[in-house]
């Protein structure tokens, strides 16, 4: 049975930890689908630290954009995170919000057509006010629209606040 959960909140609010704990409660061998692009050496070390902390029960997959390339039917999957996933499209498409939005939506629909349990982790960027930077405003709009799209398709939406899960939907 397919189930989609969106977990949103601010930085360091506990989104990933919550997604990981919940996934482990449902499966002895969940999948961690990481969307991060390695931008620099510090980020490479951060990724290695995260992989090591998850432990051997996790199947780790690194995928920047094409989540649907992976047949994960029947699995429990944590996709971390939607913000970095959108960043990859936004960057590759030279900050074209409309095209990025279209491509992310299409890829989301292809990927979630599988019968699996999905935990999408995302950031709630728009809660912090309006940026003075035009590029950041464009990305925040994209992120907000993608979050709304995923939330509309989700069976459950969780907002993390200071490590506390608040059920929204």
Short mmCIF file of N, CA and C in Angstrom, two decimals:
data_model
loop_
_atom_site.label_atom_id
_atom_site.label_comp_id
_atom_site.label_asym_id
_atom_site.label_seq_id
_atom_site.Cartn_x
_atom_site.Cartn_y
_atom_site.Cartn_z
N UNK A 1 0.83 -1.17 0.00
CA UNK A 1 0.00 0.00 0.00
C UNK A 1 0.89 1.25 0.00
N UNK A 2 0.57 2.20 -0.84
CA UNK A 2 1.33 3.44 -0.92
C UNK A 2 0.90 4.39 0.19
N UNK A 3 1.91 5.03 0.82
CA UNK A 3 1.64 6.04 1.85
C UNK A 3 2.71 7.11 1.75
N UNK A 4 2.27 8.38 1.72
CA UNK A 4 3.18 9.51 1.62
C UNK A 4 3.03 10.38 2.87
N UNK A 5 4.16 10.66 3.51
CA UNK A 5 4.20 11.56 4.65
C UNK A 5 5.18 12.68 4.33
N UNK A 6 4.76 13.91 4.55
CA UNK A 6 5.62 15.07 4.41
C UNK A 6 5.97 15.57 5.81
N UNK A 7 7.27 15.71 6.07
CA UNK A 7 7.75 16.21 7.36
C UNK A 7 8.46 17.52 7.10
N UNK A 8 7.92 18.59 7.66
CA UNK A 8 8.45 19.93 7.40
C UNK A 8 8.79 20.63 8.71
N UNK A 9 9.55 21.70 8.60
CA UNK A 9 9.93 22.48 9.77
C UNK A 9 11.19 23.27 9.47
N UNK A 10 11.66 23.98 10.45
CA UNK A 10 12.87 24.78 10.30
C UNK A 10 14.14 23.94 10.42
N UNK A 11 15.27 24.59 10.20
CA UNK A 11 16.56 23.92 10.35
C UNK A 11 16.72 23.42 11.77
N UNK A 12 17.25 22.22 11.90
CA UNK A 12 17.55 21.60 13.19
C UNK A 12 16.32 21.44 14.08
N UNK A 13 15.16 21.31 13.45
CA UNK A 13 13.92 21.14 14.22
C UNK A 13 13.66 19.68 14.57
N UNK A 14 14.44 18.76 14.01
CA UNK A 14 14.26 17.34 14.29
C UNK A 14 13.57 16.56 13.19
N UNK A 15 13.47 17.15 12.02
CA UNK A 15 12.75 16.52 10.89
C UNK A 15 13.36 15.18 10.50
N UNK A 16 14.65 15.17 10.24
CA UNK A 16 15.31 13.94 9.78
C UNK A 16 15.29 12.87 10.85
N UNK A 17 15.56 13.24 12.10
CA UNK A 17 15.53 12.25 13.19
C UNK A 17 14.15 11.62 13.32
N UNK A 18 13.13 12.45 13.22
CA UNK A 18 11.76 11.93 13.30
C UNK A 18 11.49 10.97 12.14
N UNK A 19 11.87 11.35 10.93
CA UNK A 19 11.65 10.50 9.76
C UNK A 19 12.39 9.17 9.92
N UNK A 20 13.63 9.23 10.38
CA UNK A 20 14.42 8.02 10.54
C UNK A 20 13.82 7.10 11.60
N UNK A 21 13.46 7.65 12.76
CA UNK A 21 12.85 6.83 13.82
C UNK A 21 11.56 6.16 13.34
N UNK A 22 10.74 6.94 12.64
CA UNK A 22 9.47 6.40 12.18
C UNK A 22 9.69 5.32 11.13
N UNK A 23 10.62 5.55 10.22
CA UNK A 23 10.93 4.55 9.19
C UNK A 23 11.44 3.26 9.83
N UNK A 24 12.32 3.39 10.82
CA UNK A 24 12.85 2.20 11.50
C UNK A 24 11.78 1.45 12.28
N UNK A 25 10.75 2.16 12.72
CA UNK A 25 9.66 1.49 13.43
C UNK A 25 8.80 0.65 12.48
N UNK A 26 8.90 0.95 11.19
CA UNK A 26 8.11 0.24 10.19
C UNK A 26 8.88 -0.81 9.41
N UNK A 27 10.22 -0.72 9.44
CA UNK A 27 11.04 -1.63 8.64
C UNK A 27 12.40 -1.85 9.30
N UNK A 28 12.86 -3.07 9.22
CA UNK A 28 14.20 -3.39 9.72
C UNK A 28 15.29 -3.00 8.76
N UNK A 29 14.90 -2.67 7.52
CA UNK A 29 15.88 -2.29 6.50
C UNK A 29 15.32 -1.18 5.62
N UNK A 30 15.12 0.02 6.18
CA UNK A 30 14.58 1.11 5.37
C UNK A 30 15.63 1.66 4.40
N UNK A 31 15.15 2.47 3.48
CA UNK A 31 16.01 3.12 2.48
C UNK A 31 16.16 4.59 2.85
N UNK A 32 17.39 5.07 2.77
CA UNK A 32 17.65 6.50 2.95
C UNK A 32 18.06 7.04 1.60
N UNK A 33 17.20 7.82 0.99
CA UNK A 33 17.45 8.38 -0.34
C UNK A 33 17.88 9.83 -0.15
N UNK A 34 19.18 10.06 -0.26
CA UNK A 34 19.76 11.38 -0.01
C UNK A 34 19.87 12.14 -1.32
N UNK A 35 19.40 13.38 -1.31
CA UNK A 35 19.36 14.18 -2.53
C UNK A 35 20.46 15.22 -2.59
N UNK A 36 21.34 15.22 -1.62
CA UNK A 36 22.38 16.26 -1.54
C UNK A 36 23.38 16.14 -2.69
N UNK A 37 23.76 17.27 -3.19
CA UNK A 37 24.86 17.38 -4.15
C UNK A 37 26.08 17.81 -3.34
N UNK A 38 27.21 17.20 -3.62
CA UNK A 38 28.43 17.54 -2.89
C UNK A 38 28.97 18.85 -3.46
N UNK A 39 28.78 19.94 -2.69
CA UNK A 39 29.18 21.27 -3.14
C UNK A 39 30.62 21.60 -2.77
N UNK A 40 31.11 21.03 -1.65
CA UNK A 40 32.47 21.33 -1.20
C UNK A 40 32.92 20.24 -0.22
N UNK A 41 34.15 20.34 0.26
CA UNK A 41 34.72 19.32 1.14
C UNK A 41 33.98 19.24 2.48
N UNK A 42 33.59 20.37 3.03
CA UNK A 42 32.86 20.37 4.29
C UNK A 42 31.55 19.59 4.14
N UNK A 43 30.87 19.77 3.02
CA UNK A 43 29.61 19.06 2.80
C UNK A 43 29.86 17.58 2.58
N UNK A 44 30.95 17.22 1.93
CA UNK A 44 31.31 15.81 1.72
C UNK A 44 31.49 15.12 3.08
N UNK A 45 32.16 15.80 4.01
CA UNK A 45 32.37 15.25 5.35
C UNK A 45 31.04 15.12 6.10
N UNK A 46 30.19 16.10 5.94
CA UNK A 46 28.87 16.07 6.58
C UNK A 46 28.08 14.86 6.10
N UNK A 47 28.09 14.60 4.80
CA UNK A 47 27.38 13.45 4.23
C UNK A 47 27.94 12.15 4.80
N UNK A 48 29.26 12.03 4.85
CA UNK A 48 29.90 10.81 5.40
C UNK A 48 29.51 10.59 6.86
N UNK A 49 29.46 11.67 7.64
CA UNK A 49 29.06 11.59 9.04
C UNK A 49 27.62 11.10 9.17
N UNK A 50 26.75 11.63 8.34
CA UNK A 50 25.34 11.23 8.38
C UNK A 50 25.18 9.76 8.00
N UNK A 51 25.89 9.32 6.97
CA UNK A 51 25.80 7.92 6.54
C UNK A 51 26.26 6.99 7.66
N UNK A 52 27.38 7.33 8.29
CA UNK A 52 27.92 6.49 9.35
C UNK A 52 26.98 6.43 10.56
N UNK A 53 26.31 7.52 10.86
CA UNK A 53 25.44 7.56 12.04
C UNK A 53 24.16 6.74 11.85
N UNK A 54 23.76 6.49 10.62
CA UNK A 54 22.52 5.76 10.38
C UNK A 54 22.65 4.27 10.69
N UNK A 55 23.79 3.70 10.46
CA UNK A 55 23.97 2.29 10.78
C UNK A 55 23.71 1.35 9.63
N UNK A 56 24.06 0.07 9.82
CA UNK A 56 24.04 -0.92 8.73
C UNK A 56 22.65 -1.35 8.29
N UNK A 57 21.62 -1.08 9.08
CA UNK A 57 20.27 -1.52 8.69
C UNK A 57 19.71 -0.69 7.54
N UNK A 58 20.33 0.46 7.27
CA UNK A 58 19.85 1.35 6.21
C UNK A 58 20.46 0.99 4.87
N UNK A 59 19.66 1.07 3.82
CA UNK A 59 20.16 1.05 2.46
C UNK A 59 20.30 2.50 2.04
N UNK A 60 21.54 2.96 1.82
CA UNK A 60 21.80 4.36 1.46
C UNK A 60 21.89 4.51 -0.04
N UNK A 61 21.14 5.44 -0.58
CA UNK A 61 21.19 5.76 -2.02
C UNK A 61 21.39 7.25 -2.15
N UNK A 62 22.35 7.64 -2.96
CA UNK A 62 22.58 9.05 -3.26
C UNK A 62 21.97 9.32 -4.64
N UNK A 63 21.03 10.25 -4.70
CA UNK A 63 20.38 10.58 -5.97
C UNK A 63 20.01 12.05 -5.98
N UNK A 64 20.65 12.80 -6.83
CA UNK A 64 20.45 14.25 -6.87
C UNK A 64 19.12 14.68 -7.45
N UNK A 65 18.63 13.98 -8.47
CA UNK A 65 17.42 14.46 -9.14
C UNK A 65 16.44 13.37 -9.53
N UNK A 66 16.88 12.31 -10.13
CA UNK A 66 15.99 11.32 -10.73
C UNK A 66 15.64 10.20 -9.75
N UNK A 67 14.81 10.53 -8.78
CA UNK A 67 14.42 9.56 -7.77
C UNK A 67 13.75 8.34 -8.39
N UNK A 68 13.01 8.56 -9.46
CA UNK A 68 12.25 7.48 -10.10
C UNK A 68 13.14 6.45 -10.79
N UNK A 69 14.43 6.70 -10.88
CA UNK A 69 15.35 5.69 -11.45
C UNK A 69 15.46 4.47 -10.54
N UNK A 70 15.01 4.63 -9.31
CA UNK A 70 15.18 3.58 -8.31
C UNK A 70 13.85 2.87 -8.05
N UNK A 71 13.85 1.55 -8.29
CA UNK A 71 12.67 0.73 -8.03
C UNK A 71 12.70 0.35 -6.55
N UNK A 72 11.86 1.00 -5.78
CA UNK A 72 11.84 0.78 -4.33
C UNK A 72 10.47 0.31 -3.87
N UNK A 73 9.75 -0.34 -4.77
CA UNK A 73 8.42 -0.83 -4.44
C UNK A 73 8.49 -1.74 -3.21
N UNK A 74 7.52 -1.53 -2.31
CA UNK A 74 7.44 -2.36 -1.12
C UNK A 74 8.36 -1.92 0.01
N UNK A 75 9.14 -0.87 -0.20
CA UNK A 75 10.12 -0.43 0.80
C UNK A 75 9.60 0.78 1.58
N UNK A 76 10.26 1.04 2.68
CA UNK A 76 10.04 2.25 3.47
C UNK A 76 11.21 3.17 3.15
N UNK A 77 10.91 4.38 2.70
CA UNK A 77 11.94 5.27 2.16
C UNK A 77 11.88 6.64 2.82
N UNK A 78 13.04 7.11 3.28
CA UNK A 78 13.17 8.49 3.74
C UNK A 78 13.87 9.26 2.63
N UNK A 79 13.23 10.29 2.12
CA UNK A 79 13.82 11.16 1.10
C UNK A 79 14.24 12.44 1.80
N UNK A 80 15.55 12.65 1.88
CA UNK A 80 16.08 13.77 2.65
C UNK A 80 17.12 14.48 1.80
N UNK A 81 16.82 15.65 1.30
CA UNK A 81 15.59 16.37 1.59
C UNK A 81 15.07 17.02 0.31
N UNK A 82 13.82 17.42 0.37
CA UNK A 82 13.16 18.07 -0.76
C UNK A 82 13.85 19.39 -1.11
N UNK A 83 14.33 20.11 -0.11
CA UNK A 83 14.97 21.41 -0.36
C UNK A 83 16.23 21.25 -1.20
N UNK A 84 17.07 20.28 -0.85
CA UNK A 84 18.28 20.05 -1.65
C UNK A 84 17.93 19.50 -3.03
N UNK A 85 16.91 18.66 -3.09
CA UNK A 85 16.44 18.12 -4.36
C UNK A 85 16.02 19.25 -5.28
N UNK A 86 15.21 20.19 -4.76
CA UNK A 86 14.79 21.35 -5.56
C UNK A 86 15.97 22.23 -5.94
N UNK A 87 16.93 22.38 -5.04
CA UNK A 87 18.12 23.17 -5.32
C UNK A 87 18.85 22.64 -6.55
N UNK A 88 18.91 21.33 -6.69
CA UNK A 88 19.61 20.73 -7.83
C UNK A 88 18.94 21.08 -9.15
N UNK A 89 17.61 21.03 -9.19
CA UNK A 89 16.89 21.42 -10.40
C UNK A 89 17.05 22.93 -10.65
N UNK A 90 16.83 23.72 -9.61
CA UNK A 90 16.91 25.18 -9.70
C UNK A 90 18.29 25.62 -10.20
N UNK A 91 19.32 25.01 -9.69
CA UNK A 91 20.69 25.34 -10.09
C UNK A 91 20.95 24.93 -11.55
N UNK A 92 20.59 23.70 -11.89
CA UNK A 92 20.83 23.19 -13.25
C UNK A 92 20.01 23.94 -14.29
N UNK A 93 18.85 24.45 -13.90
CA UNK A 93 17.97 25.15 -14.83
C UNK A 93 18.12 26.67 -14.75
N UNK A 94 19.25 27.10 -14.20
CA UNK A 94 19.62 28.53 -14.16
C UNK A 94 18.53 29.38 -13.51
N UNK A 95 18.00 28.91 -12.39
CA UNK A 95 17.02 29.63 -11.57
C UNK A 95 15.67 29.84 -12.27
N UNK A 96 15.34 28.96 -13.22
CA UNK A 96 14.04 29.03 -13.89
C UNK A 96 13.01 28.35 -12.98
N UNK A 97 12.24 29.15 -12.27
CA UNK A 97 11.29 28.63 -11.29
C UNK A 97 10.21 27.79 -11.96
N UNK A 98 9.65 28.29 -13.04
CA UNK A 98 8.55 27.57 -13.71
C UNK A 98 9.00 26.19 -14.20
N UNK A 99 10.13 26.13 -14.86
CA UNK A 99 10.62 24.85 -15.37
C UNK A 99 11.02 23.92 -14.22
N UNK A 100 11.64 24.48 -13.18
CA UNK A 100 12.03 23.66 -12.02
C UNK A 100 10.79 23.07 -11.37
N UNK A 101 9.78 23.89 -11.16
CA UNK A 101 8.54 23.44 -10.55
C UNK A 101 7.91 22.30 -11.35
N UNK A 102 7.85 22.48 -12.65
CA UNK A 102 7.27 21.46 -13.52
C UNK A 102 8.06 20.15 -13.44
N UNK A 103 9.37 20.24 -13.51
CA UNK A 103 10.20 19.03 -13.51
C UNK A 103 10.16 18.31 -12.16
N UNK A 104 10.17 19.05 -11.07
CA UNK A 104 10.12 18.42 -9.75
C UNK A 104 8.76 17.75 -9.55
N UNK A 105 7.69 18.41 -9.94
CA UNK A 105 6.36 17.80 -9.82
C UNK A 105 6.28 16.50 -10.62
N UNK A 106 6.75 16.54 -11.87
CA UNK A 106 6.71 15.35 -12.72
C UNK A 106 7.53 14.22 -12.12
N UNK A 107 8.71 14.54 -11.61
CA UNK A 107 9.57 13.51 -11.02
C UNK A 107 8.94 12.96 -9.74
N UNK A 108 8.35 13.83 -8.93
CA UNK A 108 7.65 13.39 -7.72
C UNK A 108 6.55 12.40 -8.09
N UNK A 109 5.74 12.74 -9.09
CA UNK A 109 4.64 11.87 -9.50
C UNK A 109 5.14 10.53 -10.03
N UNK A 110 6.21 10.54 -10.83
CA UNK A 110 6.77 9.28 -11.33
C UNK A 110 7.27 8.42 -10.17
N UNK A 111 8.01 9.03 -9.26
CA UNK A 111 8.61 8.29 -8.16
C UNK A 111 7.55 7.71 -7.22
N UNK A 112 6.56 8.50 -6.89
CA UNK A 112 5.55 8.05 -5.93
C UNK A 112 4.44 7.20 -6.57
N UNK A 113 4.60 6.86 -7.84
CA UNK A 113 3.65 5.93 -8.45
C UNK A 113 3.92 4.50 -7.96
N UNK A 114 5.06 4.29 -7.33
CA UNK A 114 5.41 2.99 -6.76
C UNK A 114 4.59 2.74 -5.49
N UNK A 115 4.31 1.49 -5.21
CA UNK A 115 3.66 1.11 -3.96
C UNK A 115 4.77 1.03 -2.91
N UNK A 116 4.88 2.07 -2.10
CA UNK A 116 5.92 2.13 -1.07
C UNK A 116 5.45 3.09 0.02
N UNK A 117 6.22 3.16 1.09
CA UNK A 117 5.97 4.11 2.17
C UNK A 117 7.03 5.19 2.07
N UNK A 118 6.60 6.43 1.80
CA UNK A 118 7.51 7.55 1.55
C UNK A 118 7.46 8.55 2.70
N UNK A 119 8.64 8.96 3.16
CA UNK A 119 8.77 10.04 4.13
C UNK A 119 9.61 11.13 3.47
N UNK A 120 8.96 12.20 3.04
CA UNK A 120 9.65 13.32 2.42
C UNK A 120 9.98 14.35 3.50
N UNK A 121 11.26 14.68 3.64
CA UNK A 121 11.72 15.68 4.60
C UNK A 121 11.96 16.97 3.84
N UNK A 122 11.42 18.08 4.35
CA UNK A 122 11.59 19.36 3.67
C UNK A 122 11.77 20.48 4.68
N UNK A 123 12.18 21.63 4.19
CA UNK A 123 12.35 22.81 5.04
C UNK A 123 11.21 23.78 4.80
N UNK A 124 10.80 24.43 5.86
CA UNK A 124 9.77 25.45 5.79
C UNK A 124 10.48 26.79 5.67
N UNK A 125 10.92 27.13 4.46
CA UNK A 125 11.75 28.32 4.24
C UNK A 125 10.99 29.63 4.41
N UNK A 126 9.75 29.65 4.05
CA UNK A 126 8.99 30.90 4.05
C UNK A 126 8.64 31.44 5.42
N UNK A 127 8.93 30.71 6.47
CA UNK A 127 8.58 31.16 7.82
C UNK A 127 9.53 32.22 8.35
N UNK A 128 10.65 32.41 7.69
CA UNK A 128 11.67 33.31 8.22
C UNK A 128 11.61 34.73 7.70
N UNK A 129 10.62 35.10 6.95
CA UNK A 129 10.53 36.45 6.40
C UNK A 129 10.99 36.49 4.95
N UNK A 130 10.95 37.66 4.37
CA UNK A 130 11.29 37.83 2.96
C UNK A 130 12.76 38.23 2.84
N UNK A 131 13.49 37.50 2.03
CA UNK A 131 14.91 37.77 1.83
C UNK A 131 15.12 39.02 0.99
N UNK A 132 16.23 39.71 1.23
CA UNK A 132 16.61 40.85 0.40
C UNK A 132 17.21 40.38 -0.93
N UNK A 133 17.59 39.12 -0.99
CA UNK A 133 18.24 38.56 -2.17
C UNK A 133 17.18 38.03 -3.14
N UNK A 134 17.19 38.55 -4.38
CA UNK A 134 16.19 38.15 -5.38
C UNK A 134 16.23 36.68 -5.73
N UNK A 135 17.42 36.12 -5.85
CA UNK A 135 17.56 34.70 -6.17
C UNK A 135 16.98 33.85 -5.04
N UNK A 136 17.25 34.25 -3.81
CA UNK A 136 16.70 33.52 -2.66
C UNK A 136 15.18 33.60 -2.63
N UNK A 137 14.62 34.76 -2.96
CA UNK A 137 13.15 34.89 -3.00
C UNK A 137 12.56 33.94 -4.05
N UNK A 138 13.20 33.85 -5.21
CA UNK A 138 12.72 32.93 -6.25
C UNK A 138 12.75 31.49 -5.75
N UNK A 139 13.86 31.12 -5.09
CA UNK A 139 13.95 29.75 -4.60
C UNK A 139 12.93 29.49 -3.49
N UNK A 140 12.73 30.44 -2.62
CA UNK A 140 11.75 30.28 -1.54
C UNK A 140 10.36 30.08 -2.12
N UNK A 141 10.03 30.80 -3.18
CA UNK A 141 8.74 30.59 -3.86
C UNK A 141 8.65 29.16 -4.39
N UNK A 142 9.70 28.72 -5.09
CA UNK A 142 9.72 27.36 -5.63
C UNK A 142 9.52 26.35 -4.50
N UNK A 143 10.27 26.50 -3.43
CA UNK A 143 10.19 25.56 -2.31
C UNK A 143 8.79 25.55 -1.71
N UNK A 144 8.20 26.71 -1.54
CA UNK A 144 6.85 26.79 -0.99
C UNK A 144 5.84 26.08 -1.88
N UNK A 145 5.94 26.29 -3.18
CA UNK A 145 5.00 25.64 -4.11
C UNK A 145 5.19 24.13 -4.13
N UNK A 146 6.43 23.67 -4.07
CA UNK A 146 6.69 22.22 -4.05
C UNK A 146 6.16 21.63 -2.74
N UNK A 147 6.42 22.30 -1.62
CA UNK A 147 5.90 21.79 -0.34
C UNK A 147 4.38 21.69 -0.38
N UNK A 148 3.73 22.70 -0.94
CA UNK A 148 2.27 22.67 -1.05
C UNK A 148 1.81 21.51 -1.93
N UNK A 149 2.53 21.28 -3.04
CA UNK A 149 2.18 20.20 -3.95
C UNK A 149 2.29 18.84 -3.25
N UNK A 150 3.43 18.62 -2.59
CA UNK A 150 3.63 17.34 -1.90
C UNK A 150 2.60 17.18 -0.78
N UNK A 151 2.35 18.25 -0.03
CA UNK A 151 1.36 18.19 1.04
C UNK A 151 -0.02 17.82 0.50
N UNK A 152 -0.36 18.32 -0.68
CA UNK A 152 -1.66 18.00 -1.27
C UNK A 152 -1.78 16.53 -1.64
N UNK A 153 -0.66 15.89 -1.92
CA UNK A 153 -0.64 14.48 -2.29
C UNK A 153 -0.42 13.57 -1.09
N UNK A 154 0.02 14.14 0.02
CA UNK A 154 0.40 13.36 1.19
C UNK A 154 -0.81 12.86 1.97
N UNK A 155 -0.64 11.70 2.57
CA UNK A 155 -1.63 11.15 3.49
C UNK A 155 -1.51 11.81 4.85
N UNK A 156 -0.29 12.26 5.16
CA UNK A 156 -0.02 12.84 6.47
C UNK A 156 1.02 13.95 6.30
N UNK A 157 0.86 15.04 7.06
CA UNK A 157 1.84 16.14 7.08
C UNK A 157 2.17 16.40 8.54
N UNK A 158 3.47 16.40 8.83
CA UNK A 158 3.97 16.63 10.18
C UNK A 158 4.82 17.90 10.17
N UNK A 159 4.57 18.79 11.12
CA UNK A 159 5.39 19.98 11.32
C UNK A 159 6.24 19.74 12.56
N UNK A 160 7.56 19.84 12.41
CA UNK A 160 8.45 19.68 13.55
C UNK A 160 8.76 21.06 14.12
N UNK A 161 8.57 21.19 15.43
CA UNK A 161 8.85 22.42 16.14
C UNK A 161 9.68 22.06 17.38
N UNK A 162 10.93 22.48 17.40
CA UNK A 162 11.81 22.23 18.55
C UNK A 162 11.82 20.76 18.97
N UNK A 163 11.87 19.87 17.97
CA UNK A 163 11.91 18.43 18.24
C UNK A 163 10.58 17.78 18.52
N UNK A 164 9.51 18.55 18.45
CA UNK A 164 8.18 18.02 18.72
C UNK A 164 7.40 17.92 17.42
N UNK A 165 6.83 16.75 17.17
CA UNK A 165 6.05 16.50 15.96
C UNK A 165 4.61 16.98 16.18
N UNK A 166 4.16 17.88 15.30
CA UNK A 166 2.79 18.38 15.36
C UNK A 166 2.08 17.92 14.08
N UNK A 167 1.05 17.13 14.24
CA UNK A 167 0.32 16.62 13.08
C UNK A 167 -0.53 17.73 12.49
N UNK A 168 -0.32 18.01 11.19
CA UNK A 168 -1.07 19.04 10.46
C UNK A 168 -2.19 18.40 9.65
N UNK A 169 -1.92 17.27 9.07
CA UNK A 169 -2.90 16.58 8.21
C UNK A 169 -2.81 15.10 8.50
#
